[in-house]
Amino acid sequence: IKPELTIAKLISEEVYNHIEDFWVSEIQQRENIDYESNWEFLSLKKIYELNTNDYFYLTEDILKPIGIELYGSDDFNKKYKRKMSTNVGNILSRNPIFKSRQINGKTQYRVDINDFIKLLEAKRYLMVSLS
């Protein structure tokens, strides 16, 4: 933020105020995450709690405990189960620190714990209580 604001200040006070207002609204939007129901956060929290460099199953090890936590049962609505599996699977698959493999039609993921901690720091999730 500081470099942009410095350049804006050199241009004019009006530009500076405009960019400052923009950044304030951006930061406020980023901080409005409902950590109690955000699937990405809860999934990364479960991975953090696993604290392993071994492979883990997305559905059994991550989503099932979240389903029990959010919906009171691991047999939560199939619509949400499929949607959650797809969304979280996409999040993990898009991130190069997660390695995946297929075993008997089920996807397993693995992540180096040190790389994972760096990811959590970048997303500012370590500032929120993970455990």
XYZ file of C-alpha atoms in Angstrom:
131
model
C 0.000 0.000 0.000
C 2.772 2.434 0.883
C 4.367 2.663 -2.602
C 1.030 3.356 -4.261
C 0.123 5.988 -1.702
C 3.541 7.643 -1.994
C 3.195 7.950 -5.764
C -0.387 9.193 -5.407
C 0.747 11.826 -2.897
C 3.262 13.123 -5.449
C 0.533 13.415 -8.080
C -2.085 15.204 -6.000
C -3.981 15.183 -2.731
C -7.164 14.184 -4.575
C -5.550 11.086 -6.126
C -4.023 10.213 -2.753
C -7.434 10.371 -1.014
C -9.060 8.325 -3.768
C -6.449 5.539 -3.573
C -6.464 5.588 0.211
C -10.256 5.140 0.238
C -9.915 2.297 -2.266
C -7.351 0.452 -0.113
C -9.382 0.907 3.054
C -12.438 -0.664 1.389
C -10.307 -3.503 -0.054
C -8.850 -4.344 3.338
C -12.277 -4.279 4.983
C -13.649 -6.684 2.350
C -10.760 -9.103 2.820
C -11.243 -9.217 6.575
C -14.933 -10.131 6.387
C -14.449 -13.898 6.278
C -16.746 -16.032 8.387
C -14.130 -18.392 9.770
C -16.769 -20.645 11.316
C -18.297 -21.602 7.969
C -15.663 -20.798 5.317
C -14.864 -24.136 3.654
C -11.365 -23.129 2.570
C -10.371 -21.967 6.036
C -11.914 -24.992 7.761
C -10.219 -27.374 5.314
C -6.819 -25.799 5.806
C -7.430 -25.870 9.552
C -8.091 -29.639 9.411
C -4.944 -30.175 7.346
C -3.019 -28.134 9.910
C -4.441 -30.305 12.691
C -3.357 -33.466 10.844
C 0.225 -32.153 11.068
C 1.579 -34.777 8.688
C 3.747 -35.030 5.602
C 1.922 -38.247 4.597
C -0.952 -38.533 2.153
C -4.462 -37.861 3.441
C -7.915 -38.382 1.958
C -9.876 -35.244 1.205
C -13.271 -36.714 2.028
C -12.516 -38.908 5.043
C -9.804 -36.882 6.743
C -10.885 -33.339 5.942
C -14.486 -32.985 4.756
C -16.145 -35.585 6.973
C -15.005 -33.882 10.226
C -16.032 -30.484 8.817
C -19.468 -31.871 7.886
C -19.922 -33.161 11.418
C -18.798 -29.791 12.798
C -21.017 -27.659 10.535
C -24.066 -29.847 10.024
C -24.037 -32.172 13.034
C -23.561 -35.316 10.951
C -21.184 -36.720 8.369
C -24.291 -37.648 6.381
C -25.011 -34.015 5.511
C -26.937 -33.096 2.384
C -25.358 -34.715 -0.684
C -25.574 -31.390 -2.502
C -23.301 -29.713 0.049
C -21.024 -32.730 0.326
C -20.406 -32.772 -3.434
C -20.114 -28.989 -3.649
C -17.700 -28.862 -0.717
C -15.627 -31.708 -2.160
C -15.399 -29.985 -5.533
C -14.568 -26.544 -4.113
C -11.951 -27.723 -1.655
C -10.491 -30.170 -4.196
C -10.086 -27.303 -6.667
C -8.416 -25.135 -4.031
C -5.903 -27.860 -3.222
C -5.345 -28.889 -6.861
C -4.621 -25.324 -7.979
C -1.969 -24.829 -5.339
C 1.376 -26.342 -6.384
C 2.421 -27.196 -2.826
C -0.244 -29.922 -2.710
C 0.620 -33.186 -4.459
C -2.250 -35.498 -5.359
C -2.733 -39.089 -6.424
C -5.671 -41.383 -7.111
C -6.058 -44.558 -5.030
C -9.094 -46.763 -5.776
C -10.973 -43.800 -7.259
C -10.337 -41.546 -4.258
C -7.999 -38.579 -4.286
C -5.253 -38.306 -1.729
C -3.240 -35.167 -1.093
C 0.122 -34.551 0.490
C 1.814 -31.323 1.472
C 5.158 -30.476 3.010
C 4.350 -29.003 6.401
C 6.902 -26.179 6.025
C 5.404 -25.066 2.693
C 1.958 -25.358 4.232
C 2.885 -23.063 7.131
C 4.153 -20.485 4.603
C 0.795 -20.708 2.774
C -1.103 -20.130 6.017
C 1.089 -17.127 6.801
C 0.493 -15.669 3.329
C -3.277 -16.072 3.720
C -3.060 -14.591 7.228
C -4.805 -17.665 8.630
C -2.206 -18.065 11.356
C -3.467 -14.828 12.855
C -6.798 -16.570 13.413
C -6.832 -19.345 15.978
C -6.306 -22.575 14.035
C -6.400 -24.942 16.951
